[in-house]
Amino acid sequence: MRVLVTGGAGFIGSHIVAALTAAGHEPVVYDALLPAAHPREPELPDAEFVRGDVRDAEALESALRGAGAVCHQAAMVGLGSDFGDAPDYVSCNDHGTAVLLSAMARRGVSFLVQAGSMVVYGEGRYICPGHGVVRPGPRDVADLDAGRFEPRCRLCGAEMAPGLVTEDAPVDPRNVYATTKLAQEHLAASWARATGGRAISLRYHNVYGPGMPRDTPYAGVASFFRSALERGEAPRVFEDGRQRRDFVHVRDVAMANLAALGAVGEQPGGRHTAYNAGSGHPHTVGEMATALATAFGGPMPVVTGEYRLGDVRHITADSSRLRRDLGWKPVVEFADGVVEFAGAPLRSPAAT
């Protein structure tokens, strides 16, 4: 099948292109190569390449000719610097998605796999010993300043135990990027209903692996740590390092996209379905920093106590729905993936 991969020259997109090629598909890389993500001309995947922006309807319609599906990876990612970035996030992520979906409707392309994100949940799942599952609100700045990082039960103030988040959890995006990722899902669902198409949103958790961009505010925490080590500096771990994440290897994420493409014509969850795409094995940020520093050969991480507003404390995935419905399961173990990542080259730094 001919598959258009928006953002196909990027970190995750390039791995998806490689997986598509290996599986016998015909990927088409569609990427604007914007300087914020590609300050230097990147090494392009071995596939047909179209240089274009997802906000360019004419270029999209041309690139979509003959396509049976789209893997939509193009996006402006990360927390950004301040709220002044909001128009750019909305333009790239939401307006761009709307233009893409409109072009797909005109071309009769009826299947979409959208790169979603776990950030749509806000905080993860918490269990209070007295009140059961409790949804915490945003953490108080005074608590963060005092080093009190764990959300407490809003009903009794007790400490809560974090758990795995399912796709049925309430959404609670807490920054501009998260809001745009949720809007992308809503647009995809609206497109599917209006056109009779099928859309799958893969809510990626903390993706890491070879080819991550270095030294950029738009990359994940694993990239920050790896970049610091390459400079000979100790990774700086925010808060107390005990915040939990689900680190999932980029090749497993690429295979999740292939599994989603295999669902063409099937509708296990209706015309639009969201799936968590995580390893299912939580690790703390401190554990990632320590494992990466050990594999790299030091220096060992420093826990700073600093924090970023908009960060959440714990967010880890229950990916059993993706395993059950689409037959996907991650195969890269955390220890093996970290060792590989410690020695893998990083992409050129993004422009700031």
mmCIF file of C-alpha atoms in Angstrom, residues 46-205:
data_model
loop_
_atom_site.group_PDB
_atom_site.id
_atom_site.type_symbol
_atom_site.label_atom_id
_atom_site.label_comp_id
_atom_site.label_asym_id
_atom_site.label_seq_id
_atom_site.Cartn_x
_atom_site.Cartn_y
_atom_site.Cartn_z
ATOM 1 C CA ASP A 46 15.222 5.730 1.363
ATOM 2 C CA ALA A 47 11.805 6.518 -0.082
ATOM 3 C CA GLU A 48 10.030 8.946 -2.368
ATOM 4 C CA PHE A 49 10.335 12.436 -0.880
ATOM 5 C CA VAL A 50 8.015 15.416 -1.237
ATOM 6 C CA ARG A 51 9.002 18.672 0.384
ATOM 7 C CA GLY A 52 5.871 20.367 1.627
ATOM 8 C CA ASP A 53 4.084 21.839 4.616
ATOM 9 C CA VAL A 54 0.931 20.205 5.999
ATOM 10 C CA ARG A 55 -0.703 23.622 5.736
ATOM 11 C CA ASP A 56 -0.207 23.601 1.951
ATOM 12 C CA ALA A 57 -3.381 22.039 0.517
ATOM 13 C CA GLU A 58 -2.166 21.987 -3.076
ATOM 14 C CA ALA A 59 1.093 20.201 -2.238
ATOM 15 C CA LEU A 60 -0.765 17.709 -0.070
ATOM 16 C CA GLU A 61 -3.309 16.843 -2.727
ATOM 17 C CA SER A 62 -0.513 16.123 -5.161
ATOM 18 C CA ALA A 63 1.398 13.975 -2.648
ATOM 19 C CA LEU A 64 -1.766 12.041 -1.741
ATOM 20 C CA ARG A 65 -2.304 10.798 -5.288
ATOM 21 C CA GLY A 66 -2.563 7.005 -5.157
ATOM 22 C CA ALA A 67 -2.201 6.813 -1.376
ATOM 23 C CA GLY A 68 -4.273 4.333 0.582
ATOM 24 C CA ALA A 69 -3.472 5.746 4.032
ATOM 25 C CA VAL A 70 -1.662 8.507 5.900
ATOM 26 C CA CYS A 71 0.598 8.263 8.944
ATOM 27 C CA HIS A 72 0.398 11.798 10.315
ATOM 28 C CA GLN A 73 3.543 12.520 12.328
ATOM 29 C CA ALA A 74 4.166 16.152 11.414
ATOM 30 C CA ALA A 75 3.810 18.421 14.434
ATOM 31 C CA MET A 76 5.459 21.052 16.526
ATOM 32 C CA VAL A 77 6.323 19.169 19.706
ATOM 33 C CA GLY A 78 7.303 19.768 23.328
ATOM 34 C CA LEU A 79 6.332 22.339 25.919
ATOM 35 C CA GLY A 80 7.823 25.289 24.071
ATOM 36 C CA SER A 81 9.295 28.353 25.728
ATOM 37 C CA ASP A 82 6.278 30.380 26.811
ATOM 38 C CA PHE A 83 2.692 31.107 25.798
ATOM 39 C CA GLY A 84 3.980 33.222 22.955
ATOM 40 C CA ASP A 85 4.491 29.934 21.094
ATOM 41 C CA ALA A 86 0.747 29.198 21.157
ATOM 42 C CA PRO A 87 -0.076 30.523 17.661
ATOM 43 C CA ASP A 88 2.712 28.420 16.126
ATOM 44 C CA TYR A 89 1.557 25.264 17.901
ATOM 45 C CA VAL A 90 -2.048 25.767 16.850
ATOM 46 C CA SER A 91 -1.045 26.622 13.290
ATOM 47 C CA CYS A 92 1.282 23.645 12.791
ATOM 48 C CA ASN A 93 -0.636 21.036 14.730
ATOM 49 C CA ASP A 94 -4.314 21.885 14.441
ATOM 50 C CA HIS A 95 -4.621 23.993 11.308
ATOM 51 C CA GLY A 96 -2.149 21.663 9.588
ATOM 52 C CA THR A 97 -4.196 18.616 10.575
ATOM 53 C CA ALA A 98 -7.394 20.251 9.334
ATOM 54 C CA VAL A 99 -5.785 21.016 5.965
ATOM 55 C CA LEU A 100 -4.472 17.468 5.699
ATOM 56 C CA LEU A 101 -7.850 15.912 6.511
ATOM 57 C CA SER A 102 -9.587 18.181 4.037
ATOM 58 C CA ALA A 103 -7.118 17.141 1.328
ATOM 59 C CA MET A 104 -7.625 13.479 2.217
ATOM 60 C CA ALA A 105 -11.393 13.928 1.875
ATOM 61 C CA ARG A 106 -10.991 15.455 -1.579
ATOM 62 C CA ARG A 107 -8.604 12.695 -2.675
ATOM 63 C CA GLY A 108 -10.750 9.921 -1.221
ATOM 64 C CA VAL A 109 -8.028 8.680 1.158
ATOM 65 C CA SER A 110 -9.994 7.035 3.927
ATOM 66 C CA PHE A 111 -7.506 5.827 6.538
ATOM 67 C CA LEU A 112 -5.463 7.871 9.015
ATOM 68 C CA VAL A 113 -2.995 6.925 11.729
ATOM 69 C CA GLN A 114 -2.381 10.015 13.828
ATOM 70 C CA ALA A 115 0.539 10.580 16.180
ATOM 71 C CA GLY A 116 -1.217 11.337 19.446
ATOM 72 C CA SER A 117 0.342 11.822 22.849
ATOM 73 C CA MET A 118 -0.068 10.807 26.469
ATOM 74 C CA VAL A 119 -0.011 14.516 27.360
ATOM 75 C CA VAL A 120 -3.755 14.675 26.667
ATOM 76 C CA TYR A 121 -4.341 13.038 30.059
ATOM 77 C CA GLY A 122 -2.562 15.598 32.208
ATOM 78 C CA GLU A 123 -1.749 13.768 35.399
ATOM 79 C CA GLY A 124 -1.974 10.003 35.406
ATOM 80 C CA ARG A 125 -4.127 7.657 37.454
ATOM 81 C CA TYR A 126 -3.955 7.929 41.248
ATOM 82 C CA ILE A 127 -5.479 5.847 44.016
ATOM 83 C CA CYS A 128 -6.162 7.298 47.454
ATOM 84 C CA PRO A 129 -6.234 4.701 50.279
ATOM 85 C CA GLY A 130 -9.496 6.205 51.547
ATOM 86 C CA HIS A 131 -11.267 7.483 48.429
ATOM 87 C CA GLY A 132 -10.152 5.148 45.659
ATOM 88 C CA VAL A 133 -9.384 6.640 42.234
ATOM 89 C CA VAL A 134 -9.025 10.413 42.584
ATOM 90 C CA ARG A 135 -8.271 12.894 39.831
ATOM 91 C CA PRO A 136 -5.748 15.459 41.149
ATOM 92 C CA GLY A 137 -5.763 19.032 39.949
ATOM 93 C CA PRO A 138 -2.684 20.937 38.798
ATOM 94 C CA ARG A 139 0.068 20.999 41.389
ATOM 95 C CA ASP A 140 0.350 24.126 43.514
ATOM 96 C CA VAL A 141 3.357 26.360 42.867
ATOM 97 C CA ALA A 142 3.957 26.766 46.615
ATOM 98 C CA ASP A 143 4.177 22.982 46.988
ATOM 99 C CA LEU A 144 6.587 22.715 44.077
ATOM 100 C CA ASP A 145 8.751 25.513 45.478
ATOM 101 C CA ALA A 146 8.866 23.642 48.784
ATOM 102 C CA GLY A 147 9.866 20.385 47.115
ATOM 103 C CA ARG A 148 6.497 18.729 47.677
ATOM 104 C CA PHE A 149 6.099 17.129 44.273
ATOM 105 C CA GLU A 150 3.589 14.328 44.850
ATOM 106 C CA PRO A 151 -0.060 15.222 44.179
ATOM 107 C CA ARG A 152 -2.253 14.583 47.193
ATOM 108 C CA CYS A 153 -5.864 13.550 47.446
ATOM 109 C CA ARG A 154 -7.995 16.659 46.968
ATOM 110 C CA LEU A 155 -10.569 15.191 49.365
ATOM 111 C CA CYS A 156 -8.420 14.232 52.359
ATOM 112 C CA GLY A 157 -4.862 15.313 51.594
ATOM 113 C CA ALA A 158 -3.483 11.766 51.779
ATOM 114 C CA GLU A 159 -0.605 10.511 49.657
ATOM 115 C CA MET A 160 -1.776 8.562 46.614
ATOM 116 C CA ALA A 161 -0.337 5.648 44.682
ATOM 117 C CA PRO A 162 0.140 6.128 40.919
ATOM 118 C CA GLY A 163 -1.246 3.544 38.486
ATOM 119 C CA LEU A 164 -1.610 2.883 34.773
ATOM 120 C CA VAL A 165 -3.800 5.147 32.652
ATOM 121 C CA THR A 166 -6.347 3.617 30.280
ATOM 122 C CA GLU A 167 -7.736 5.304 27.180
ATOM 123 C CA ASP A 168 -11.038 5.842 28.995
ATOM 124 C CA ALA A 169 -9.431 8.172 31.551
ATOM 125 C CA PRO A 170 -10.648 11.791 31.503
ATOM 126 C CA VAL A 171 -8.538 14.060 29.329
ATOM 127 C CA ASP A 172 -6.985 17.102 30.972
ATOM 128 C CA PRO A 173 -4.403 18.808 28.714
ATOM 129 C CA ARG A 174 -2.298 21.201 30.790
ATOM 130 C CA ASN A 175 -0.233 23.109 28.258
ATOM 131 C CA VAL A 176 -0.621 24.419 24.717
ATOM 132 C CA TYR A 177 1.062 21.441 23.084
ATOM 133 C CA ALA A 178 -1.189 19.004 24.948
ATOM 134 C CA THR A 179 -4.252 21.013 23.960
ATOM 135 C CA THR A 180 -3.294 20.877 20.283
ATOM 136 C CA LYS A 181 -2.712 17.117 20.436
ATOM 137 C CA LEU A 182 -6.207 16.600 21.840
ATOM 138 C CA ALA A 183 -7.648 18.892 19.175
ATOM 139 C CA GLN A 184 -5.944 16.763 16.518
ATOM 140 C CA GLU A 185 -7.797 13.716 17.837
ATOM 141 C CA HIS A 186 -11.121 15.563 17.751
ATOM 142 C CA LEU A 187 -10.460 16.690 14.179
ATOM 143 C CA ALA A 188 -9.607 13.134 13.164
ATOM 144 C CA ALA A 189 -12.808 11.831 14.753
ATOM 145 C CA SER A 190 -14.889 14.506 13.029
ATOM 146 C CA TRP A 191 -13.272 13.713 9.668
ATOM 147 C CA ALA A 192 -13.951 9.990 10.104
ATOM 148 C CA ARG A 193 -17.615 10.570 10.905
ATOM 149 C CA ALA A 194 -18.113 13.023 8.062
ATOM 150 C CA THR A 195 -16.352 10.978 5.381
ATOM 151 C CA GLY A 196 -16.928 7.395 6.504
ATOM 152 C CA GLY A 197 -13.184 7.050 6.951
ATOM 153 C CA ARG A 198 -11.260 5.335 9.724
ATOM 154 C CA ALA A 199 -8.855 7.076 12.097
ATOM 155 C CA ILE A 200 -6.581 5.687 14.788
ATOM 156 C CA SER A 201 -4.804 7.975 17.258
ATOM 157 C CA LEU A 202 -1.749 6.403 18.871
ATOM 158 C CA ARG A 203 -1.093 8.139 22.168
ATOM 159 C CA TYR A 204 2.683 7.849 22.290
ATOM 160 C CA HIS A 205 4.289 7.808 25.684
#
